[in-house]
Each structure stands twice: as structure tokens, then as C-alpha cells.
């Protein structure tokens, strides 16, 4: 019986995933077994005063509440142990309305934090966009120059 060869002598087979693809991103960051990897990633990109110690994965679908609105499916949604909510979206190629979509997603998650009879003390929502190789915002119209 012959062993499979994997490159040079003694090299073991390894599998790598491109996290800049939608499937690769979800396979790494969306897998609960990789929770520590996600926490480390968030702590690198967030401001120094906002550190994540622990988190829970949340549903990635936000249903529409009326017939006129659409439901949203996020790449990744999680909540820190202090109630802070995070959205992480992967966008590989340029998309005309990406910035508007980011605002809509964050607004829907923010709105989901309000409770009837509450005191309007709603925890913040952080939207983290991982952008691919293209200059996604470079092709936006002049309406975004002042933002």
C-alpha cells in the first residue's frame, strides 16, 4: 500500500481557506469553534476602549416587519458580554450601494435592541466591513464625499 505524497518529503497535507471569500469568511469566523479567533480579530479592529472578552453568536437573519420592507441576511452577527452588538460583513467586489446597505443593516440591528417600555439606553452597534481587493468606495458618487 502506497502513501499519498503531499509535496516534499515529510510534509503533511494542509488545507487553507481564503477568508476574503464569502464561504471562507463564514467557515472561519462564523464557526463557533473559532470563537477565540473572532474575538482576537474584533479586538484588533475595534477602538482601544472597546475590548471584547466574550461573545455569543446571534442569528444572521433579520426578518421584515411589514410587506413593504425586506428581510436582511448578515454574514456575521454577534454580541459582546456587555451587550455591544457587532456586524461583520465581507464584500469582495465593488457594489454601488454598499455604504447604504451598511447603514441599513446597522440601523436594523440597532432597532432590534430597543424594548417596549425601555429607557432608550441602547448599546452601540459596530459595523465592521472587510473589503476585498477593489476600491469599493472609490466609485461612489459625490454624495458621499462629505461623510
PDB file of C-alpha atoms in Angstrom:
ATOM      1  CA  UNK A   1       0.000   0.000   0.000  1.00  0.00           C
ATOM      2  CA  UNK A   2       1.431   3.354  -1.057  1.00  0.00           C
ATOM      3  CA  UNK A   3       1.160   6.581   0.997  1.00  0.00           C
ATOM      4  CA  UNK A   4      -0.137   9.748  -0.611  1.00  0.00           C
ATOM      5  CA  UNK A   5       2.557  12.284  -1.403  1.00  0.00           C
ATOM      6  CA  UNK A   6       1.919  15.866  -0.307  1.00  0.00           C
ATOM      7  CA  UNK A   7       4.777  17.871  -1.728  1.00  0.00           C
ATOM      8  CA  UNK A   8       8.192  17.485  -0.147  1.00  0.00           C
ATOM      9  CA  UNK A   9       9.136  14.503   1.956  1.00  0.00           C
ATOM     10  CA  UNK A  10       7.562  14.601   5.415  1.00  0.00           C
ATOM     11  CA  UNK A  11       5.165  17.457   4.604  1.00  0.00           C
ATOM     12  CA  UNK A  12       1.668  16.840   5.862  1.00  0.00           C
ATOM     13  CA  UNK A  13      -1.449  17.749   3.937  1.00  0.00           C
ATOM     14  CA  UNK A  14      -2.822  21.148   4.943  1.00  0.00           C
ATOM     15  CA  UNK A  15      -5.955  22.933   3.896  1.00  0.00           C
ATOM     16  CA  UNK A  16      -6.150  26.694   3.683  1.00  0.00           C
ATOM     17  CA  UNK A  17      -9.195  28.856   3.213  1.00  0.00           C
ATOM     18  CA  UNK A  18      -9.357  32.306   1.653  1.00  0.00           C
ATOM     19  CA  UNK A  19     -11.212  34.410   4.225  1.00  0.00           C
ATOM     20  CA  UNK A  20     -11.789  37.097   1.591  1.00  0.00           C
ATOM     21  CA  UNK A  21     -14.432  34.868   0.016  1.00  0.00           C
ATOM     22  CA  UNK A  22     -17.922  34.677   1.463  1.00  0.00           C
ATOM     23  CA  UNK A  23     -17.676  30.930   2.083  1.00  0.00           C
ATOM     24  CA  UNK A  24     -14.174  31.156   3.585  1.00  0.00           C
ATOM     25  CA  UNK A  25     -15.135  34.076   5.803  1.00  0.00           C
ATOM     26  CA  UNK A  26     -18.158  32.230   7.201  1.00  0.00           C
ATOM     27  CA  UNK A  27     -16.189  28.989   7.576  1.00  0.00           C
ATOM     28  CA  UNK A  28     -13.591  30.689   9.789  1.00  0.00           C
ATOM     29  CA  UNK A  29     -15.382  33.476  11.656  1.00  0.00           C
ATOM     30  CA  UNK A  30     -18.900  32.022  11.625  1.00  0.00           C
ATOM     31  CA  UNK A  31     -17.875  28.712  13.190  1.00  0.00           C
ATOM     32  CA  UNK A  32     -18.476  28.760  16.940  1.00  0.00           C
ATOM     33  CA  UNK A  33     -15.407  26.573  17.424  1.00  0.00           C
ATOM     34  CA  UNK A  34     -13.346  29.556  16.217  1.00  0.00           C
ATOM     35  CA  UNK A  35     -14.870  31.986  18.718  1.00  0.00           C
ATOM     36  CA  UNK A  36     -11.460  32.969  20.109  1.00  0.00           C
ATOM     37  CA  UNK A  37     -10.227  33.794  16.585  1.00  0.00           C
ATOM     38  CA  UNK A  38     -13.215  36.098  16.104  1.00  0.00           C
ATOM     39  CA  UNK A  39     -12.671  37.751  19.497  1.00  0.00           C
ATOM     40  CA  UNK A  40      -8.996  38.354  18.654  1.00  0.00           C
ATOM     41  CA  UNK A  41      -9.965  39.793  15.258  1.00  0.00           C
ATOM     42  CA  UNK A  42     -12.562  42.141  16.765  1.00  0.00           C
ATOM     43  CA  UNK A  43     -10.093  43.340  19.398  1.00  0.00           C
ATOM     44  CA  UNK A  44      -7.581  44.223  16.683  1.00  0.00           C
ATOM     45  CA  UNK A  45     -10.005  46.318  14.623  1.00  0.00           C
ATOM     46  CA  UNK A  46     -12.054  47.943  17.401  1.00  0.00           C
ATOM     47  CA  UNK A  47     -11.049  51.100  19.285  1.00  0.00           C
ATOM     48  CA  UNK A  48      -8.790  50.533  22.291  1.00  0.00           C
ATOM     49  CA  UNK A  49     -11.558  51.396  24.785  1.00  0.00           C
ATOM     50  CA  UNK A  50     -13.885  48.747  23.344  1.00  0.00           C
ATOM     51  CA  UNK A  51     -12.469  45.289  24.012  1.00  0.00           C
ATOM     52  CA  UNK A  52     -14.366  42.025  23.662  1.00  0.00           C
ATOM     53  CA  UNK A  53     -13.820  39.433  26.386  1.00  0.00           C
ATOM     54  CA  UNK A  54     -16.535  37.019  25.352  1.00  0.00           C
ATOM     55  CA  UNK A  55     -19.364  36.914  22.833  1.00  0.00           C
ATOM     56  CA  UNK A  56     -22.394  34.979  21.715  1.00  0.00           C
ATOM     57  CA  UNK A  57     -23.255  34.316  18.110  1.00  0.00           C
ATOM     58  CA  UNK A  58     -26.631  35.759  17.101  1.00  0.00           C
ATOM     59  CA  UNK A  59     -28.971  34.851  14.290  1.00  0.00           C
ATOM     60  CA  UNK A  60     -27.846  36.285  10.965  1.00  0.00           C
ATOM     61  CA  UNK A  61     -31.357  36.853   9.646  1.00  0.00           C
ATOM     62  CA  UNK A  62     -33.407  39.912  10.488  1.00  0.00           C
ATOM     63  CA  UNK A  63     -36.974  39.355   9.274  1.00  0.00           C
ATOM     64  CA  UNK A  64     -39.018  42.083   7.633  1.00  0.00           C
ATOM     65  CA  UNK A  65     -41.754  43.510   9.810  1.00  0.00           C
ATOM     66  CA  UNK A  66     -44.040  44.703   7.018  1.00  0.00           C
ATOM     67  CA  UNK A  67     -44.821  43.658   3.457  1.00  0.00           C
ATOM     68  CA  UNK A  68     -43.056  46.778   2.172  1.00  0.00           C
ATOM     69  CA  UNK A  69     -39.721  46.089   3.858  1.00  0.00           C
ATOM     70  CA  UNK A  70     -37.230  43.369   3.085  1.00  0.00           C
ATOM     71  CA  UNK A  71     -35.557  40.882   5.349  1.00  0.00           C
ATOM     72  CA  UNK A  72     -31.792  41.012   5.787  1.00  0.00           C
ATOM     73  CA  UNK A  73     -29.236  38.219   5.984  1.00  0.00           C
ATOM     74  CA  UNK A  74     -25.945  39.257   7.573  1.00  0.00           C
ATOM     75  CA  UNK A  75     -22.604  37.482   7.144  1.00  0.00           C
ATOM     76  CA  UNK A  76     -21.915  37.506  10.879  1.00  0.00           C
ATOM     77  CA  UNK A  77     -23.697  38.956  13.872  1.00  0.00           C
ATOM     78  CA  UNK A  78     -22.606  38.603  17.475  1.00  0.00           C
ATOM     79  CA  UNK A  79     -22.974  40.258  20.841  1.00  0.00           C
ATOM     80  CA  UNK A  80     -20.270  41.033  23.378  1.00  0.00           C
ATOM     81  CA  UNK A  81     -20.633  40.169  27.037  1.00  0.00           C
ATOM     82  CA  UNK A  82     -21.517  43.807  27.787  1.00  0.00           C
ATOM     83  CA  UNK A  83     -24.396  43.893  25.274  1.00  0.00           C
ATOM     84  CA  UNK A  84     -22.494  45.618  22.485  1.00  0.00           C
ATOM     85  CA  UNK A  85     -23.565  44.246  19.119  1.00  0.00           C
ATOM     86  CA  UNK A  86     -21.287  43.589  16.167  1.00  0.00           C
ATOM     87  CA  UNK A  87     -21.983  43.050  12.489  1.00  0.00           C
ATOM     88  CA  UNK A  88     -19.131  41.791  10.347  1.00  0.00           C
ATOM     89  CA  UNK A  89     -19.697  41.820   6.585  1.00  0.00           C
ATOM     90  CA  UNK A  90     -17.413  40.584   3.832  1.00  0.00           C
ATOM     91  CA  UNK A  91     -17.598  42.403   0.477  1.00  0.00           C
ATOM     92  CA  UNK A  92     -15.221  41.062  -2.130  1.00  0.00           C
ATOM     93  CA  UNK A  93     -16.082  43.245  -5.115  1.00  0.00           C
ATOM     94  CA  UNK A  94     -17.380  46.723  -5.694  1.00  0.00           C
ATOM     95  CA  UNK A  95     -21.074  47.272  -5.127  1.00  0.00           C
ATOM     96  CA  UNK A  96     -22.777  50.522  -5.965  1.00  0.00           C
ATOM     97  CA  UNK A  97     -24.847  50.829  -2.792  1.00  0.00           C
ATOM     98  CA  UNK A  98     -22.549  49.107  -0.304  1.00  0.00           C
ATOM     99  CA  UNK A  99     -22.343  52.069   2.088  1.00  0.00           C
ATOM    100  CA  UNK A 100     -26.132  52.485   2.126  1.00  0.00           C
ATOM    101  CA  UNK A 101     -26.521  48.760   2.779  1.00  0.00           C
ATOM    102  CA  UNK A 102     -24.081  49.017   5.721  1.00  0.00           C
ATOM    103  CA  UNK A 103     -26.150  51.818   7.237  1.00  0.00           C
ATOM    104  CA  UNK A 104     -29.395  49.882   6.735  1.00  0.00           C
ATOM    105  CA  UNK A 105     -28.002  46.730   8.354  1.00  0.00           C
ATOM    106  CA  UNK A 106     -26.618  48.615  11.348  1.00  0.00           C
ATOM    107  CA  UNK A 107     -29.890  50.520  11.782  1.00  0.00           C
ATOM    108  CA  UNK A 108     -31.916  47.292  11.787  1.00  0.00           C
ATOM    109  CA  UNK A 109     -29.654  45.699  14.394  1.00  0.00           C
ATOM    110  CA  UNK A 110     -29.715  48.895  16.470  1.00  0.00           C
ATOM    111  CA  UNK A 111     -33.517  48.976  16.303  1.00  0.00           C
ATOM    112  CA  UNK A 112     -33.699  45.368  17.465  1.00  0.00           C
ATOM    113  CA  UNK A 113     -32.032  46.478  20.718  1.00  0.00           C
ATOM    114  CA  UNK A 114     -34.909  48.708  21.774  1.00  0.00           C
ATOM    115  CA  UNK A 115     -37.524  47.258  24.087  1.00  0.00           C
ATOM    116  CA  UNK A 116     -41.090  48.352  24.747  1.00  0.00           C
ATOM    117  CA  UNK A 117     -41.193  50.418  27.924  1.00  0.00           C
ATOM    118  CA  UNK A 118     -37.398  50.691  27.934  1.00  0.00           C
ATOM    119  CA  UNK A 119     -35.365  53.714  28.926  1.00  0.00           C
ATOM    120  CA  UNK A 120     -33.719  54.111  25.477  1.00  0.00           C
ATOM    121  CA  UNK A 121     -30.360  53.100  26.883  1.00  0.00           C
ATOM    122  CA  UNK A 122     -29.428  51.029  23.837  1.00  0.00           C
ATOM    123  CA  UNK A 123     -25.957  49.529  23.484  1.00  0.00           C
ATOM    124  CA  UNK A 124     -23.992  50.562  20.375  1.00  0.00           C
ATOM    125  CA  UNK A 125     -23.725  48.574  17.171  1.00  0.00           C
ATOM    126  CA  UNK A 126     -20.352  48.245  15.478  1.00  0.00           C
ATOM    127  CA  UNK A 127     -20.354  47.507  11.758  1.00  0.00           C
ATOM    128  CA  UNK A 128     -17.078  46.062  10.531  1.00  0.00           C
ATOM    129  CA  UNK A 129     -16.748  45.739   6.781  1.00  0.00           C
ATOM    130  CA  UNK A 130     -13.976  43.590   5.371  1.00  0.00           C
ATOM    131  CA  UNK A 131     -13.448  44.825   1.863  1.00  0.00           C
ATOM    132  CA  UNK A 132     -11.899  42.877  -0.971  1.00  0.00           C
ATOM    133  CA  UNK A 133      -9.319  43.942  -3.460  1.00  0.00           C
ATOM    134  CA  UNK A 134     -11.311  46.604  -5.327  1.00  0.00           C
ATOM    135  CA  UNK A 135     -11.705  50.144  -4.132  1.00  0.00           C
ATOM    136  CA  UNK A 136     -15.348  49.789  -3.223  1.00  0.00           C
ATOM    137  CA  UNK A 137     -15.916  53.368  -2.146  1.00  0.00           C
ATOM    138  CA  UNK A 138     -13.735  54.822  -4.911  1.00  0.00           C
ATOM    139  CA  UNK A 139     -16.560  54.616  -7.408  1.00  0.00           C
ATOM    140  CA  UNK A 140     -19.224  56.205  -5.204  1.00  0.00           C
ATOM    141  CA  UNK A 141     -20.879  59.381  -6.343  1.00  0.00           C
ATOM    142  CA  UNK A 142     -20.215  62.859  -4.955  1.00  0.00           C
ATOM    143  CA  UNK A 143     -22.967  62.465  -2.330  1.00  0.00           C
ATOM    144  CA  UNK A 144     -20.525  60.506  -0.123  1.00  0.00           C
ATOM    145  CA  UNK A 145     -17.578  62.908  -0.217  1.00  0.00           C
ATOM    146  CA  UNK A 146     -18.607  64.784   2.938  1.00  0.00           C
ATOM    147  CA  UNK A 147     -19.282  61.694   5.023  1.00  0.00           C
TER     148      UNK A 147
END
